[in-house]
CSV table of C-alpha atoms in Angstrom, one decimal:
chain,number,residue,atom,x,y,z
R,1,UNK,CA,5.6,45.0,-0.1
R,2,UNK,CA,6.1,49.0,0.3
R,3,UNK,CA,3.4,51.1,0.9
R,4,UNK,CA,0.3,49.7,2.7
R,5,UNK,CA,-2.8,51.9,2.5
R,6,UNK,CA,-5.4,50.5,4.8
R,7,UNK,CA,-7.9,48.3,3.9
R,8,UNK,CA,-5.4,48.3,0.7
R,9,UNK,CA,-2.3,46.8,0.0
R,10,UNK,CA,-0.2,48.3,-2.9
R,11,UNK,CA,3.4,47.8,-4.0
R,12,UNK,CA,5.3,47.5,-7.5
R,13,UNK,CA,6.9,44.9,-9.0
R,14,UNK,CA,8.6,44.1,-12.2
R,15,UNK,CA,11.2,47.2,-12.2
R,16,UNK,CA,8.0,49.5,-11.8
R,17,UNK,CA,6.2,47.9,-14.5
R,18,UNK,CA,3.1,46.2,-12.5
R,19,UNK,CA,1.2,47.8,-9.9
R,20,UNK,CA,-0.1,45.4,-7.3
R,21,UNK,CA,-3.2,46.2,-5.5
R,22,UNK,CA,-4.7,44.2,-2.6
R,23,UNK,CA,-8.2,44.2,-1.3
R,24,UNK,CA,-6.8,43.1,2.6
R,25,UNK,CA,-9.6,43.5,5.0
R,26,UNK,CA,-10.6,39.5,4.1
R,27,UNK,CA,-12.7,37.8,4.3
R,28,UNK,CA,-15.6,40.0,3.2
R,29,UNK,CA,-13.1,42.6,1.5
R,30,UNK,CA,-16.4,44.8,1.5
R,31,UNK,CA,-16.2,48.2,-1.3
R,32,UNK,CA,-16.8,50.3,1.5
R,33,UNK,CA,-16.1,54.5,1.2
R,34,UNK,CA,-12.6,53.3,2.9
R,35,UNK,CA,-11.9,51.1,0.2
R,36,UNK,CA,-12.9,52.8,-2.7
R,37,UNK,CA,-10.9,56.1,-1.2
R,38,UNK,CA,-7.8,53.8,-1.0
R,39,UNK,CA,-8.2,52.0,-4.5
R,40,UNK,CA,-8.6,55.7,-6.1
R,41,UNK,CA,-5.5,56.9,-4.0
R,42,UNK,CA,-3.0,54.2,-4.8
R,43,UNK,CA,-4.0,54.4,-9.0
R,44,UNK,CA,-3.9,58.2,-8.5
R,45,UNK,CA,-0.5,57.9,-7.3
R,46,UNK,CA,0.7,55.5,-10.1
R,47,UNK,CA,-0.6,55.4,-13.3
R,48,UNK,CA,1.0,58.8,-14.2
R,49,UNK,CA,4.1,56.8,-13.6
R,50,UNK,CA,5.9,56.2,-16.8
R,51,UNK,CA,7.4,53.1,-16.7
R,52,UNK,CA,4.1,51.0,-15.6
R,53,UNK,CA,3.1,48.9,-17.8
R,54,UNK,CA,-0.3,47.6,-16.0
R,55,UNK,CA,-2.3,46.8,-12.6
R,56,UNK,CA,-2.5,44.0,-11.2
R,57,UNK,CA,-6.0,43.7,-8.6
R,58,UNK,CA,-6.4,41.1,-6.7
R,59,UNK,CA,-7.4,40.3,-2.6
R,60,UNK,CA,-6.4,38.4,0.5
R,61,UNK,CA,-8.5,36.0,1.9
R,62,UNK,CA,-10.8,33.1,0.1
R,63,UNK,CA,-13.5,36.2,-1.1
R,64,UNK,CA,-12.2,38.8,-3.6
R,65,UNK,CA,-15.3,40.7,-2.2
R,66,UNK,CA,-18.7,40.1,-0.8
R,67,UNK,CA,-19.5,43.7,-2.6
R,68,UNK,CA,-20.7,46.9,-0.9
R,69,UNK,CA,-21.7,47.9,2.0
R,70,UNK,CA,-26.0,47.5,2.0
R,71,UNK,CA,-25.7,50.6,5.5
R,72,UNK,CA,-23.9,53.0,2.5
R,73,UNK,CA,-26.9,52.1,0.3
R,74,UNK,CA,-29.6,53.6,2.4
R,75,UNK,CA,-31.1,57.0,1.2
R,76,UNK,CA,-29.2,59.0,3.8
R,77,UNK,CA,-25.9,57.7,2.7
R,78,UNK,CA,-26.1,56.5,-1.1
R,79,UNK,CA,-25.4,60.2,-3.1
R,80,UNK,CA,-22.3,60.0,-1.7
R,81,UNK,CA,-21.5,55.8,-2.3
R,82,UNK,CA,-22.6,55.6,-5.5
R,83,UNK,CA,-20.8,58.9,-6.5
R,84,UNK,CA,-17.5,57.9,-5.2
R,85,UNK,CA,-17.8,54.0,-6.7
R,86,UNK,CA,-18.7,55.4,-10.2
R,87,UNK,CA,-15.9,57.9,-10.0
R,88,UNK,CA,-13.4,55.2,-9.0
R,89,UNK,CA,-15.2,53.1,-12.1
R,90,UNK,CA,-14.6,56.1,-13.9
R,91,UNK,CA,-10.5,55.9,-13.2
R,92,UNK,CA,-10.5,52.6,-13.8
R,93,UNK,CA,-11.9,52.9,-17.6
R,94,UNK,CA,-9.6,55.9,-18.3
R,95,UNK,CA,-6.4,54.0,-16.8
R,96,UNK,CA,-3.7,54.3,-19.4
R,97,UNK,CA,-2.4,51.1,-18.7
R,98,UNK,CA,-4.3,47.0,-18.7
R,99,UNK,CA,-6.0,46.5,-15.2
R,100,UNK,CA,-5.7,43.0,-14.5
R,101,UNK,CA,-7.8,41.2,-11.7
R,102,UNK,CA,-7.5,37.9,-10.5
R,103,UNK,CA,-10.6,36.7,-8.8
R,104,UNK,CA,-11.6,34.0,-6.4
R,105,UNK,CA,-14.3,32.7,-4.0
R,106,UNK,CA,-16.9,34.9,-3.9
R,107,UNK,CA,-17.4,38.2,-6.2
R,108,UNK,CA,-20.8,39.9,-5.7
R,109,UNK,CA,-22.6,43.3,-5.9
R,110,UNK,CA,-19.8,46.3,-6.0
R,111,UNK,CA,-17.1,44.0,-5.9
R,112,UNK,CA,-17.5,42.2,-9.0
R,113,UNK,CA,-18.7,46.0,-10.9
R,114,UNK,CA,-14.9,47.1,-9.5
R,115,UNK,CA,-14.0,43.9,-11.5
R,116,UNK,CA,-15.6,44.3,-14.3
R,117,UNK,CA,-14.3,48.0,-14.6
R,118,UNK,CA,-10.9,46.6,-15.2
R,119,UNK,CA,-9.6,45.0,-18.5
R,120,UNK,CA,-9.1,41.2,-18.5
R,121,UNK,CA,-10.6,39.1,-15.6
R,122,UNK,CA,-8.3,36.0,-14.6
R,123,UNK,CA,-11.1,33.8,-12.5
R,124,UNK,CA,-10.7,30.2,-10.5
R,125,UNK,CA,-13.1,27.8,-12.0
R,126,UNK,CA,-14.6,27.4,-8.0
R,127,UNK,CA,-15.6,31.3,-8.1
R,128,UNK,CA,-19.0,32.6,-7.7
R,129,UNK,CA,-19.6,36.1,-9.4
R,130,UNK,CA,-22.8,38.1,-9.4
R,131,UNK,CA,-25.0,40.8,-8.8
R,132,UNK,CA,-27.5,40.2,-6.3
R,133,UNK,CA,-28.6,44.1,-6.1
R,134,UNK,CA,-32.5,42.7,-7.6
R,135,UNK,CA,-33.0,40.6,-4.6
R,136,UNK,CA,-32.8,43.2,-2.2
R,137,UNK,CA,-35.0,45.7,-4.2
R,138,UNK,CA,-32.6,47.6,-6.4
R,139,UNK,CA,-30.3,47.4,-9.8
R,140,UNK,CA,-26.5,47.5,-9.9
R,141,UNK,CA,-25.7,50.7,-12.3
R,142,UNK,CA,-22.2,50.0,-12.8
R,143,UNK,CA,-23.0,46.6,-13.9
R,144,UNK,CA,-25.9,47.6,-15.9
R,145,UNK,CA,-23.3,49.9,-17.8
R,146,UNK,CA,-20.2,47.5,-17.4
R,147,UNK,CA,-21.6,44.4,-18.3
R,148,UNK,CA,-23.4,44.3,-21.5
R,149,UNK,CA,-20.0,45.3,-23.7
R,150,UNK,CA,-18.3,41.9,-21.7
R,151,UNK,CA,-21.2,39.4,-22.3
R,152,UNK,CA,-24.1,40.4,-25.0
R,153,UNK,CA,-27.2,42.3,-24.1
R,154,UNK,CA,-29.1,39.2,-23.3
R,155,UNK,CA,-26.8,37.3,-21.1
R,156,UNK,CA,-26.1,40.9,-19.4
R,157,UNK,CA,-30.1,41.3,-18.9
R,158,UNK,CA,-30.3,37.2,-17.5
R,159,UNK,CA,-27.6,37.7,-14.7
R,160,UNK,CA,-28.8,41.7,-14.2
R,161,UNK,CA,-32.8,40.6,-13.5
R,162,UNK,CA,-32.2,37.0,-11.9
R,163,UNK,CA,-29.7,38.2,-9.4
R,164,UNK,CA,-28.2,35.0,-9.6
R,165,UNK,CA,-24.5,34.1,-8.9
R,166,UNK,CA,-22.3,31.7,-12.1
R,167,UNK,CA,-19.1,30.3,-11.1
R,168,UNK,CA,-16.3,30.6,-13.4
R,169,UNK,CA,-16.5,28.0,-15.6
R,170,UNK,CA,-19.8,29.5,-16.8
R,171,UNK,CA,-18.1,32.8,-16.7
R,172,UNK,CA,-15.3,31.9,-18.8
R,173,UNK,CA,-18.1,30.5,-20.9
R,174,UNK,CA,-20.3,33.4,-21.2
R,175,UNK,CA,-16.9,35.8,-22.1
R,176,UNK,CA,-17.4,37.5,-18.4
R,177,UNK,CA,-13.9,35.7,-17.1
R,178,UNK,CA,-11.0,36.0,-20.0
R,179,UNK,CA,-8.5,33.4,-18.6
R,180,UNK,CA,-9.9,30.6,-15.9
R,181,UNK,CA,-7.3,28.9,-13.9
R,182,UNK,CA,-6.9,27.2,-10.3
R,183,UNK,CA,-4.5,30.3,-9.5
R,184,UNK,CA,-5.9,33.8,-10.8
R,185,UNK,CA,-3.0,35.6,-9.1
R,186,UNK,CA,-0.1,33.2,-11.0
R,187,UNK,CA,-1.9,33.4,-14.3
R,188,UNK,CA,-2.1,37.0,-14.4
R,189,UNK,CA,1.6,37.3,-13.3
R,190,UNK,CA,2.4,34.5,-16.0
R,191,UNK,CA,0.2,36.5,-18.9
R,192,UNK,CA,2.3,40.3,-17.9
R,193,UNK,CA,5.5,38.4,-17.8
R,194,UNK,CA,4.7,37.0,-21.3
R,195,UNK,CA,2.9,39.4,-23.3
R,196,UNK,CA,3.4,42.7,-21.3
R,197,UNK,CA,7.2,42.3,-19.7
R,198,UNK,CA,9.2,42.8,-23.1
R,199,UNK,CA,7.3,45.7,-24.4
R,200,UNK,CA,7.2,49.5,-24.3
R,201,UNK,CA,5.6,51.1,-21.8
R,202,UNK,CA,4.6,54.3,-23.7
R,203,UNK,CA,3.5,51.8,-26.7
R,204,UNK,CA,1.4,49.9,-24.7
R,205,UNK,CA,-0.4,53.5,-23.1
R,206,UNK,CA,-0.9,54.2,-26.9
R,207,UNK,CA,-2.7,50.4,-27.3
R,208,UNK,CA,-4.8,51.0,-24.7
R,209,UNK,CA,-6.1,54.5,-25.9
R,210,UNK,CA,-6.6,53.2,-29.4
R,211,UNK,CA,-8.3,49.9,-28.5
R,212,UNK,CA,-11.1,52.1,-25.9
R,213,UNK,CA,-11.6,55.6,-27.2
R,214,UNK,CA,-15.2,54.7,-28.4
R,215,UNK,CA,-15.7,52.0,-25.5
R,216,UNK,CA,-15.2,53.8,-22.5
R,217,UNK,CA,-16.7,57.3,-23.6
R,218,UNK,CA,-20.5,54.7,-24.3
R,219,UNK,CA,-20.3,53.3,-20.4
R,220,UNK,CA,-19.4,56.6,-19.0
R,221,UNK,CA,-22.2,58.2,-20.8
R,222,UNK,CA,-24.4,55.5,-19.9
R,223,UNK,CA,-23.1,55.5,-16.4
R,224,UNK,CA,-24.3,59.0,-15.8
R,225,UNK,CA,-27.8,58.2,-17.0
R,226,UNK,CA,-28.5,55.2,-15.1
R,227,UNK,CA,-26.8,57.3,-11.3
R,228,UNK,CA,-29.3,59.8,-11.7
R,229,UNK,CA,-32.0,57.2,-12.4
R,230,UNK,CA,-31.4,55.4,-9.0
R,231,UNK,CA,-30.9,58.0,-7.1
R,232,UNK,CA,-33.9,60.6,-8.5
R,233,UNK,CA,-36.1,57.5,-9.1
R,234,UNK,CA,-35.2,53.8,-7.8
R,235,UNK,CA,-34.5,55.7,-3.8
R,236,UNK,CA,-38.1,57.7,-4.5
R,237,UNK,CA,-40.0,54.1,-4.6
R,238,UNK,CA,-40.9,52.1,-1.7
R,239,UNK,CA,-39.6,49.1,-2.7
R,240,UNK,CA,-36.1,49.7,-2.9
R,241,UNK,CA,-35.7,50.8,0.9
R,242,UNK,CA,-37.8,48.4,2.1
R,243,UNK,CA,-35.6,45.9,0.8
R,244,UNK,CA,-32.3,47.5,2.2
R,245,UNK,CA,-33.9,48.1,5.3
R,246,UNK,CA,-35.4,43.7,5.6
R,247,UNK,CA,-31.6,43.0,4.4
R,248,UNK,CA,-30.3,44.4,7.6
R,249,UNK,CA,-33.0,44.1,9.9
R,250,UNK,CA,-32.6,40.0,8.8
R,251,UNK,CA,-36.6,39.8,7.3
R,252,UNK,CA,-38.0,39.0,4.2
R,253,UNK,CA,-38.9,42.3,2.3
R,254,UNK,CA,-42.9,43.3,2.1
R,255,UNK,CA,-43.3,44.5,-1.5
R,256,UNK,CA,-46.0,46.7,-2.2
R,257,UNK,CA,-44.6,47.0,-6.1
R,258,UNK,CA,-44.6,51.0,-5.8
């Protein structure tokens, strides 16, 4: 499989064309600083490459990721996380090339904003994908910024304030999952072979760039505002640390709604 950059397996297949990348610390796959500083090191390395064609993202394990890690979002730590997760969402919107990501089991927190950075989202029906962040006293901004364009506004805003997980039939449903199928991995190897195989590399590049030079520039704008919001504002209150701190001491949080 080539190169293996740990917790992260990458290779190419296809001639060059398709850039594998594998979450492989199962079964949490957690978006650690380690894994976000091997995900932006691999696509650093090979989307300049001319000849690729797209990314394939997927994970070992039954989990594609449980999401981040809750000891990274404490105030002494979380400049730094969030910084280096929105800069790898960042990369991920201005790829030149379709990131694909073939999902399964469960796909929560930062793991399913990595997801959502990508293009089109191949999902087993069984999955479970989410963004718990409310429950334990704070707001995903990746998702707040990533998720609205995929689903609507209002179905953004349901799954965004509930902190509930959908499986992938109601994903699918909902527009969040683009292809659902009992083997993510095979259908997004089956949809490159067939749609993205036989065509030019450089062409495609141009595709992408036309089809997301208004898109991307919105979330990334967006994606600024809503940073500085939880970390000048949402890690001022009370709340949102006592709710990371109950998380990993194990308690239920005492909310004193300041």
């Amino acid at each position: 499989m080539g190169e293996a950059i740990n917790p992260l397996k990458a290779w190419l297949e296809r001639d060059g064309g398709l850039l594998r990348l594998r979450l492989a610390r199962p079964k949490a796959n957690i978006v650690d600083a380690a894994m976000i500083g091997a995900l932006q090191e691999a696509l650093g390395a090979h989307l300049g490459s001319p000849a690729l064609r797209a990314v394939l993202l997927d994970a070992e394990g039954p989990h594609f990721s449980f999401g981040a890690s809750v000891d990274e979002h404490m105030p002494e730590q979380c400049a730094q996380m969030l910084k280096t997760l929105h800069a790898l969402v960042r990369q991920m919107l201005d790829s030149p090339v379709t990131i694909l990501v073939a999902i399964r089991g469960q796909c929560l927190g930062g793991g399913l904003e990595v997801a959502a950075a990508g293009n089109l989202l191949f999902v087993a029906p069984d999955a479970r994908l989410g963004q718990p962040e409310i429950r334990l006293g704070v707001f995903a901004p990746a998702a707040s910024c990533l998720l609205p364009p995929r689903v609507g506004q209002s179905r953004a805003e349901e799954l965004l304030f509930s902190g509930r997980s959908i499986d992938g039939a109601e994903a699918f449903r909902i527009g969040l999952a683009d292809v659902l199928a009992d083997d993510p991995e095979a259908a997004a190897l089956k949809w490159y072979d067939e749609h993205l195989a036989a065509s030019s590399a450089s062409s495609l590049r141009f595709a992408v760039r036309a089809a997301r030079c208004d898109h991307v520039p919105a979330i990334k704008q967006k994606l600024e505002t809503v940073e500085a919001m939880y970390l000048e504002e949402l890690m001022a209150s009370h709340d949102a640390v006592e709710g990371l701190r109950a998380f990993l001491e194990k308690r239920s949080a005492n909310w004193e709604n300041r």
